[in-house]
Short mmCIF file of C-alpha atoms and ligand atoms in Angstrom, two decimals:
data_model
loop_
_atom_site.label_atom_id
_atom_site.label_comp_id
_atom_site.label_asym_id
_atom_site.label_seq_id
_atom_site.Cartn_x
_atom_site.Cartn_y
_atom_site.Cartn_z
CA MET A 37 0.16 -0.12 0.01
CA ALA A 38 1.41 3.26 -1.11
CA SER A 39 1.31 6.30 1.22
CA ILE A 40 0.15 9.66 0.08
CA PRO A 41 3.48 11.65 -0.16
CA GLN A 42 4.26 14.46 2.20
CA GLY A 43 3.03 17.73 0.60
CA GLN A 44 0.13 16.06 -0.96
CA ARG A 45 -1.60 15.08 2.36
CA PRO A 46 -4.93 16.69 3.55
CA GLU A 47 -4.31 19.82 5.39
CA LEU A 48 -6.45 20.45 8.43
CA LEU A 49 -8.37 23.78 8.06
CA GLY A 50 -10.77 23.69 11.08
CA ARG A 51 -12.48 21.28 13.62
CA VAL A 52 -15.69 21.12 15.34
CA GLU A 53 -16.19 19.23 18.64
CA THR A 54 -19.68 17.52 18.17
CA GLY A 55 -20.50 16.14 21.57
CA LYS A 56 -20.62 12.67 22.89
CA ASP A 57 -23.24 11.36 20.37
CA ALA A 58 -22.13 10.03 16.83
CA VAL A 59 -22.53 12.36 13.85
CA THR A 60 -24.57 10.57 11.24
CA GLY A 61 -24.09 12.99 8.17
CA VAL A 62 -22.14 15.83 7.28
CA PHE A 63 -21.99 18.34 4.40
CA ALA A 64 -20.01 21.40 3.67
CA ILE A 65 -22.35 24.42 2.80
CA ALA A 66 -21.77 25.59 -0.82
CA ASN A 67 -19.79 28.92 -0.83
CA GLU A 68 -19.61 29.40 2.80
CA GLU A 69 -17.17 28.35 5.66
CA ALA A 70 -20.08 26.46 7.29
CA VAL A 71 -21.04 22.69 7.63
CA ILE A 72 -24.30 20.92 8.39
CA SER A 73 -24.45 17.80 10.41
CA THR A 74 -27.00 15.41 11.94
CA SER A 75 -26.48 13.63 15.14
CA GLU A 76 -27.75 10.62 17.12
CA ASP A 77 -28.50 13.31 19.85
CA LYS A 78 -31.73 14.12 17.78
CA THR A 79 -30.43 17.32 16.41
CA VAL A 80 -29.25 19.08 12.93
CA LYS A 81 -26.80 21.82 13.36
CA VAL A 82 -25.53 24.54 11.06
CA TRP A 83 -21.98 25.46 12.19
CA VAL A 84 -20.50 28.68 10.96
CA LYS A 85 -16.93 29.81 11.16
CA ARG A 86 -16.65 33.00 13.28
CA ASP A 87 -13.96 35.56 13.20
CA ASN A 88 -12.02 33.87 15.75
CA GLY A 89 -11.61 30.72 13.70
CA GLN A 90 -13.93 28.64 15.68
CA TYR A 91 -17.07 27.07 14.34
CA TRP A 92 -20.21 27.87 16.39
CA PRO A 93 -23.91 26.74 15.63
CA SER A 94 -26.09 29.22 13.97
CA ILE A 95 -29.01 26.64 13.93
CA ILE A 96 -29.87 23.90 16.26
CA GLN A 97 -33.05 22.07 15.33
CA SER A 98 -34.38 19.18 17.60
CA PHE A 99 -36.50 16.18 16.65
CA GLU A 100 -38.38 13.47 18.36
CA ALA A 101 -36.07 10.89 17.21
CA SER A 102 -32.43 10.36 16.25
CA CYS A 103 -31.28 11.79 13.11
CA SER A 104 -30.02 9.09 11.11
CA ALA A 105 -29.22 10.34 7.62
CA LEU A 106 -28.76 13.72 5.83
CA GLU A 107 -28.97 15.14 2.39
CA TYR A 108 -28.08 18.77 1.47
CA GLY A 109 -27.62 20.93 -1.49
CA PRO A 110 -27.82 24.42 -2.61
CA ASP A 111 -31.03 25.73 -4.28
CA SER A 112 -32.09 29.05 -6.04
CA ASP A 113 -32.69 30.97 -2.78
CA GLY A 114 -30.50 29.23 -0.28
CA HIS A 115 -30.14 25.50 0.64
CA PHE A 116 -32.22 22.53 1.00
CA ALA A 117 -31.70 19.84 3.72
CA PHE A 118 -33.64 16.61 4.16
CA ILE A 119 -33.07 14.92 7.43
CA GLY A 120 -33.85 11.18 7.95
CA LEU A 121 -34.94 9.93 11.57
CA SER A 122 -34.75 6.59 13.42
CA ASN A 123 -38.44 6.42 13.47
CA GLY A 124 -38.73 6.39 9.63
CA GLN A 125 -39.67 9.84 8.95
CA ILE A 126 -37.92 12.26 6.61
CA HIS A 127 -38.21 15.96 7.35
CA GLU A 128 -37.81 18.54 4.43
CA PHE A 129 -36.23 22.01 5.55
CA HIS A 130 -35.00 25.16 3.70
CA LEU A 131 -32.00 27.04 5.13
CA SER A 132 -31.71 30.80 4.16
CA THR A 133 -28.87 32.28 2.30
CA ASP A 134 -27.57 33.86 5.55
CA LEU A 135 -27.53 30.54 7.21
CA ASN A 136 -29.88 31.99 10.12
CA ARG A 137 -33.24 30.65 9.26
CA PHE A 138 -34.11 27.02 9.05
CA GLU A 139 -37.76 26.70 7.72
CA LYS A 140 -39.81 23.30 7.88
CA LYS A 141 -41.27 22.37 4.42
CA ARG A 142 -42.67 18.97 4.70
CA VAL A 143 -42.55 15.63 6.56
CA TYR A 144 -42.40 12.30 4.47
CA GLN A 145 -43.74 9.15 6.16
CA SER A 146 -41.30 7.18 4.11
CA HIS A 147 -40.35 4.14 6.31
CA SER A 148 -41.28 2.44 9.29
CA SER A 149 -37.85 2.23 10.91
CA ARG A 150 -34.53 3.92 10.69
CA VAL A 151 -33.68 5.91 7.68
CA THR A 152 -30.26 5.07 6.48
CA SER A 153 -29.65 7.02 3.20
CA ILE A 154 -31.28 9.96 1.24
CA LYS A 155 -30.67 11.04 -2.32
CA VAL A 156 -32.24 14.18 -3.78
CA VAL A 157 -32.84 14.48 -7.68
CA PRO A 158 -33.53 18.08 -8.32
CA LYS A 159 -34.03 17.36 -11.95
CA HIS A 160 -37.15 15.18 -11.40
CA ASN A 161 -38.10 16.63 -7.95
CA TRP A 162 -37.55 13.20 -6.55
CA ILE A 163 -36.31 12.22 -3.26
CA LEU A 164 -35.09 8.62 -2.98
CA SER A 165 -34.59 6.88 0.47
CA ALA A 166 -33.36 3.63 2.09
CA GLY A 167 -34.37 2.28 5.49
CA ARG A 168 -33.88 -0.65 7.90
CA ASP A 169 -37.56 -1.50 7.16
CA LYS A 170 -35.78 -3.26 4.03
CA ARG A 171 -37.52 -0.44 1.87
CA PHE A 172 -36.47 1.62 -1.06
CA GLN A 173 -38.77 4.57 -1.48
CA TRP A 174 -39.06 7.44 -3.89
CA SER A 175 -41.21 10.50 -3.48
CA CYS A 176 -42.07 13.72 -5.20
CA THR A 177 -40.74 16.82 -3.60
CA ARG A 178 -43.42 18.98 -5.24
CA THR A 179 -46.46 17.18 -4.21
CA GLY A 180 -45.02 15.06 -1.30
CA ARG A 181 -46.69 12.18 -3.00
CA ASP A 182 -45.09 8.54 -2.79
CA LEU A 183 -44.28 7.49 -6.28
CA GLY A 184 -43.11 3.96 -5.57
CA SER A 185 -41.35 1.57 -3.34
CA HIS A 186 -39.26 -1.73 -3.53
CA ASP A 187 -38.94 -4.23 -0.73
CA ALA A 188 -35.61 -5.86 -0.50
CA LEU A 189 -34.62 -8.94 1.48
CA ALA A 190 -32.28 -7.09 3.95
CA TRP A 191 -31.94 -3.63 5.36
CA CYS A 192 -31.44 -1.03 2.77
CA LEU A 193 -28.39 0.87 3.46
CA ALA A 194 -27.34 3.25 0.59
CA VAL A 195 -28.82 4.81 -2.43
CA GLU A 196 -27.52 6.41 -5.60
CA TYR A 197 -29.07 7.50 -8.90
CA ASP A 198 -28.29 7.79 -12.59
CA GLU A 199 -30.15 10.55 -14.37
CA THR A 200 -29.48 9.30 -18.02
CA SER A 201 -31.14 5.88 -17.45
CA LYS A 202 -33.33 6.85 -14.46
CA TYR A 203 -31.75 3.95 -12.75
CA GLY A 204 -32.05 3.90 -8.87
CA PHE A 205 -29.33 1.96 -6.97
CA VAL A 206 -29.95 0.39 -3.61
CA ALA A 207 -27.44 -1.59 -1.64
CA ASP A 208 -28.42 -3.93 1.16
CA TYR A 209 -27.08 -5.61 4.21
CA SER A 210 -26.99 -9.04 2.33
CA GLY A 211 -24.10 -7.16 -0.09
CA VAL A 212 -26.77 -7.19 -3.12
CA ILE A 213 -27.07 -3.98 -5.09
CA THR A 214 -30.69 -3.80 -6.73
CA VAL A 215 -31.01 -1.88 -9.82
CA LEU A 216 -34.56 -0.39 -10.78
CA ARG A 217 -35.60 1.79 -13.60
CA LEU A 218 -37.63 4.53 -11.67
CA THR A 219 -40.73 6.15 -13.04
CA GLU A 220 -43.45 8.47 -11.68
CA SER A 221 -45.57 5.54 -10.95
CA GLY A 222 -43.52 2.75 -9.98
CA PHE A 223 -40.36 0.91 -11.45
CA ALA A 224 -39.03 -1.85 -13.69
CA SER A 225 -36.52 -4.19 -12.40
CA VAL A 226 -33.15 -4.06 -14.18
CA THR A 227 -30.76 -6.28 -12.70
CA THR A 228 -29.00 -7.16 -9.38
CA LEU A 229 -25.48 -6.61 -8.91
CA LYS A 230 -23.63 -9.28 -6.83
CA GLY A 231 -19.98 -8.74 -6.06
CA HIS A 232 -19.77 -8.22 -2.40
CA THR A 233 -19.45 -11.09 0.12
CA SER A 234 -20.95 -8.92 2.88
CA SER A 235 -22.79 -5.74 3.81
CA VAL A 236 -22.55 -2.66 1.26
CA TRP A 237 -22.59 0.39 3.29
CA ALA A 238 -21.43 3.13 0.87
CA LEU A 239 -22.23 3.97 -2.72
CA ALA A 240 -20.85 6.76 -5.02
CA TYR A 241 -21.53 7.59 -8.75
CA ASP A 242 -19.59 8.93 -11.64
CA SER A 243 -22.40 10.59 -13.47
CA GLU A 244 -20.15 11.62 -16.19
CA ARG A 245 -18.84 8.26 -17.18
CA ARG A 246 -21.75 6.44 -15.46
CA ILE A 247 -19.82 4.29 -13.15
CA LEU A 248 -21.18 2.99 -9.79
CA PHE A 249 -18.60 2.32 -6.85
CA SER A 250 -19.68 0.28 -3.95
CA GLY A 251 -17.90 -0.16 -0.68
CA GLY A 252 -18.38 -3.26 1.36
CA PHE A 253 -17.74 -4.73 4.84
CA ASP A 254 -15.63 -7.25 2.83
CA GLN A 255 -12.90 -4.45 2.67
CA THR A 256 -13.44 -4.20 -0.98
CA ILE A 257 -14.66 -1.60 -3.40
CA VAL A 258 -16.43 -2.78 -6.62
CA VAL A 259 -16.39 -0.53 -9.68
CA TRP A 260 -19.42 -1.23 -11.87
CA ASP A 261 -19.47 0.09 -15.43
CA ILE A 262 -23.20 0.91 -15.83
CA GLY A 263 -22.76 3.00 -18.82
CA SER A 264 -21.30 0.55 -21.03
CA GLN A 265 -24.43 -1.92 -20.50
CA LYS A 266 -21.77 -4.87 -20.82
CA GLY A 267 -21.95 -5.79 -17.11
CA THR A 268 -18.24 -5.30 -16.56
CA ALA A 269 -16.93 -4.82 -13.08
CA TYR A 270 -13.70 -4.94 -11.24
CA GLU A 271 -12.58 -4.57 -7.70
CA LEU A 272 -10.27 -2.40 -5.84
CA THR A 273 -8.58 -3.89 -2.70
CA GLY A 274 -6.26 -1.79 -0.50
CA HIS A 275 -8.21 -1.24 2.75
CA ASN A 276 -7.69 -3.64 5.58
CA GLY A 277 -11.02 -2.76 7.21
CA LYS A 278 -14.62 -2.45 6.42
CA ILE A 279 -15.40 0.28 3.87
CA ARG A 280 -17.45 3.11 5.65
CA SER A 281 -17.65 5.96 3.12
CA LEU A 282 -16.89 6.65 -0.65
CA ALA A 283 -16.97 10.10 -2.45
CA TYR A 284 -16.07 10.79 -6.05
CA SER A 285 -14.95 13.83 -7.79
CA THR A 286 -15.71 14.08 -11.43
CA ILE A 287 -13.48 17.02 -11.80
CA THR A 288 -10.24 15.27 -10.79
CA ARG A 289 -11.56 11.77 -11.36
CA LYS A 290 -10.51 10.46 -7.99
CA LEU A 291 -12.53 8.23 -5.65
CA ILE A 292 -11.84 8.73 -1.90
CA SER A 293 -12.76 5.79 0.43
CA THR A 294 -12.41 5.42 4.20
CA SER A 295 -12.34 2.11 6.29
CA GLU A 296 -12.55 0.99 9.65
CA ASP A 297 -8.94 0.69 10.25
CA GLY A 298 -8.83 4.43 10.21
CA MET A 299 -7.29 4.69 6.63
CA LEU A 300 -8.27 6.93 3.85
CA GLY A 301 -7.76 5.90 0.31
CA VAL A 302 -7.45 8.02 -2.92
CA TRP A 303 -7.98 6.02 -6.12
CA ASP A 304 -6.90 7.40 -9.61
CA MET A 305 -9.95 6.55 -11.65
CA ASP A 306 -8.36 7.85 -14.87
CA ALA A 307 -6.07 4.81 -14.61
CA GLU A 308 -6.74 1.78 -16.96
CA ARG A 309 -7.71 -1.11 -15.05
CA GLU A 310 -8.53 -4.71 -16.08
CA GLU A 311 -11.62 -6.55 -15.24
CA THR A 312 -11.58 -9.12 -12.48
CA THR A 313 -10.60 -12.53 -13.75
CA GLU A 314 -13.33 -15.44 -13.52
CA TRP A 315 -12.12 -17.93 -11.12
CA GLY A 316 -11.33 -21.47 -12.57
CA GLY A 317 -13.38 -24.36 -11.25
CA SER A 318 -11.07 -27.17 -11.60
CA ASN A 319 -10.80 -30.39 -9.62
CA VAL A 320 -6.90 -30.42 -9.68
CA CYS A 321 -4.40 -27.76 -9.42
CA GLU A 322 -4.10 -26.27 -12.92
CA LYS A 323 -0.42 -26.21 -12.59
CA CYS A 324 0.89 -29.37 -10.84
CA ASN A 325 -2.34 -31.46 -11.31
CA VAL A 326 -2.60 -32.23 -7.61
CA PRO A 327 -6.30 -33.05 -6.77
CA PHE A 328 -8.27 -30.83 -4.51
CA PHE A 329 -9.56 -32.27 -1.36
CA TRP A 330 -13.28 -32.66 -2.65
CA ASN A 331 -12.21 -34.61 -5.66
CA VAL A 332 -12.51 -38.01 -4.09
CA LYS A 333 -11.82 -40.08 -7.19
CA GLY A 334 -8.88 -38.13 -8.23
CA MET A 335 -7.46 -38.63 -4.60
CA TRP A 336 -7.86 -42.38 -4.97
CA ASP A 337 -6.43 -42.48 -8.57
CA ASN A 338 -3.35 -40.64 -7.52
CA LYS A 339 -2.92 -41.73 -3.91
CA THR A 340 -2.28 -38.47 -2.52
CA ILE A 341 -4.12 -36.51 0.08
CA GLY A 342 -6.28 -33.74 -1.59
CA VAL A 343 -5.23 -30.21 -1.01
CA ARG A 344 -7.13 -26.85 -0.68
CA GLN A 345 -7.85 -24.92 -3.81
CA HIS A 346 -6.56 -21.30 -4.11
CA HIS A 347 -6.98 -19.07 -7.02
CA CYS A 348 -4.34 -16.92 -8.84
CA ARG A 349 -5.93 -13.50 -8.62
CA LYS A 350 -4.24 -12.41 -11.94
CA CYS A 351 -4.98 -15.33 -14.37
CA GLY A 352 -7.89 -16.83 -12.13
CA ARG A 353 -6.46 -20.40 -12.41
CA ALA A 354 -7.32 -22.82 -9.59
CA ILE A 355 -4.02 -23.37 -7.94
CA CYS A 356 -2.78 -25.42 -4.98
CA ALA A 357 -1.09 -23.71 -2.10
CA SER A 358 2.52 -24.64 -3.01
CA CYS A 359 2.08 -23.36 -6.53
CA SER A 360 0.52 -20.09 -5.42
CA ASP A 361 2.71 -19.28 -2.59
CA GLN A 362 3.73 -15.88 -4.15
CA LEU A 363 2.09 -12.57 -3.11
CA SER A 364 2.09 -9.29 -4.86
CA THR A 365 0.22 -6.02 -5.50
CA TYR A 366 -1.21 -5.78 -9.08
CA PRO A 367 -2.75 -2.29 -9.31
CA ARG A 368 -3.59 -2.78 -13.04
CA MET A 369 -6.52 -5.29 -11.56
CA GLY A 370 -7.07 -2.95 -8.44
CA PHE A 371 -4.99 -4.90 -6.04
CA GLU A 372 -3.17 -2.41 -3.97
CA LYS A 373 -2.35 -4.77 -1.37
CA PRO A 374 -0.67 -8.08 -2.05
CA VAL A 375 -2.64 -10.94 -3.42
CA ARG A 376 -2.08 -14.64 -4.00
CA MET A 377 -0.46 -15.40 -7.43
CA CYS A 378 0.77 -18.36 -9.36
CA GLN A 379 4.35 -18.56 -9.91
CA ASP A 380 4.05 -17.94 -13.76
CA CYS A 381 1.90 -14.65 -13.25
CA HIS A 382 4.33 -13.58 -10.50
CA SER A 383 7.62 -14.00 -12.49
CA SER A 384 5.99 -12.26 -15.45
CA LEU A 385 5.32 -9.04 -13.44
CA THR A 386 7.20 -6.00 -14.42
CA THR A 387 8.10 -2.86 -12.17
CA ASP A 388 5.52 -0.99 -14.19
CA ASP A 389 2.84 -3.57 -13.17
CA ARG A 390 3.44 -3.09 -9.51
CA SER A 391 3.37 0.92 -9.59
CA PRO A 392 0.52 1.96 -7.51
CA MET A 393 -2.85 3.61 -8.75
CA ALA A 394 -3.87 4.53 -5.21
CA SER A 395 -2.48 6.00 -2.04
CA PHE A 396 -3.41 6.07 1.65
CA ILE A 397 -3.17 7.91 4.71
CA ASN A 398 -4.03 7.01 8.43
CA MET A 399 -6.83 9.51 9.58
CA LYS A 400 -6.10 8.40 13.16
CA SER A 401 -9.94 7.82 13.65
CA ILE A 402 -12.64 6.10 11.53
CA VAL A 403 -14.21 8.45 9.08
CA THR A 404 -17.79 7.63 9.10
CA SER A 405 -19.01 10.10 6.62
CA LEU A 406 -17.27 12.73 4.22
CA HIS A 407 -18.19 15.12 1.57
CA LEU A 408 -16.19 16.68 -1.04
CA VAL A 409 -16.52 20.41 -2.05
CA HIS A 410 -15.31 20.28 -5.78
CA THR A 411 -15.14 23.96 -6.17
CA LEU A 412 -13.04 24.73 -3.28
CA GLY A 413 -10.92 21.49 -3.26
CA HIS A 414 -12.33 21.11 0.52
CA MET A 415 -13.45 17.88 2.34
CA VAL A 416 -15.36 17.52 5.38
CA THR A 417 -15.26 14.42 7.44
CA ALA A 418 -17.01 13.17 10.44
CA SER A 419 -15.13 10.74 12.46
CA GLU A 420 -15.57 8.37 15.67
CA ASP A 421 -13.36 10.94 17.66
CA LYS A 422 -16.60 12.93 17.80
CA GLN A 423 -15.17 15.65 15.58
CA ILE A 424 -16.09 17.09 12.30
CA LYS A 425 -12.88 18.41 10.48
CA ILE A 426 -12.54 20.61 7.41
CA TRP A 427 -9.59 19.77 5.24
CA ASP A 428 -7.82 21.27 2.19
CA VAL A 429 -7.52 18.35 -0.12
CA ASN A 430 -6.26 20.41 -3.38
CA PRO A 431 -2.68 18.80 -3.38
CA MET A 432 -4.24 15.35 -2.68
CA MET A 433 -6.78 15.50 -5.47
CA MET A 434 -4.71 17.41 -8.20
CA ASN A 435 -1.57 15.22 -8.03
CA HIS A 436 -0.89 11.63 -7.91
ZN1 ZN B 752 -0.05 -27.07 -7.55
ZN1 ZN B 753 -1.69 -16.85 -12.48
#
């Protein structure tokens, strides 16, 4: 794993002590030195930087339940904010340009339990949301009317949207991402994306190239090429902890990821990568022909003890342990941490093949949510040390 070089690391610009309860969502407010955050302490707060450099709340709004999800964006006369609660409601507010008035617009009875993710689609006046009631819901922000819903088999944890195709993406606790084409009166099933072996808590979208990124508790990020319609996908491995948040910048074509080992990764998404190899399903090692342990007939014929099957991550061949005892990174396939390889693949690797396409930094605390402000080159993070931090990430995003 490559480290972000000195001089390109995020520079801390400011911090906010948020109290004892976990922050569940954070956004930097457009064109202002201010942030908006939601907390398990049942409040949403707007923090504004004062002349002394400290951030103080200009707004504190309380609710009857924990605030579990936040969506924010600028609009024609200020800012919109949608706050999801642990009781399933979503409250829509309007924040004035001077950040001093927070006006309630509407309450959506979207879910019957904790709201986990909200996505606003201003173009269609839609709000999409996911909840622990296993429901993916979309509603009209002009009329407040429910437009449709889809019931998954597990807690729904994250939503994303593609404007071109009107695809809604919902990731769930089982690791499946369901793709639906949304309409004003329901949906059409498109497909399910199955690439993770455990829960998917984070999604991000490249609306320009139409690429979906999903981050899982299996420590893996999967890159899904939605735009090509070919069903291609590849994985990015480098984190040694569950993936907690993702953010993508279309300007710099960098993907930011954070994980439960406290690391933040920056992935160069302009780099050419190869698709993940299909794994072979052979009964014998495809190199030395030793049978694997479930191949009873093979064991009998060869009178050897069956061995466990491994796979070369580069060529995909089913290989026994002694033929695949080599480990190497292979960034061209997204492997920024060493993976198992057969001897043939390992000996064919060049220095170029090993040159990293991602770099990492230890954030010292688990970042649970983050937001990139593309215009300023800023990043806001909420982390388990109960702090919101504002960073200058221009050098990190521009260079590699
Ligand atoms: Zn072998
Ligand atoms: Zn190989």
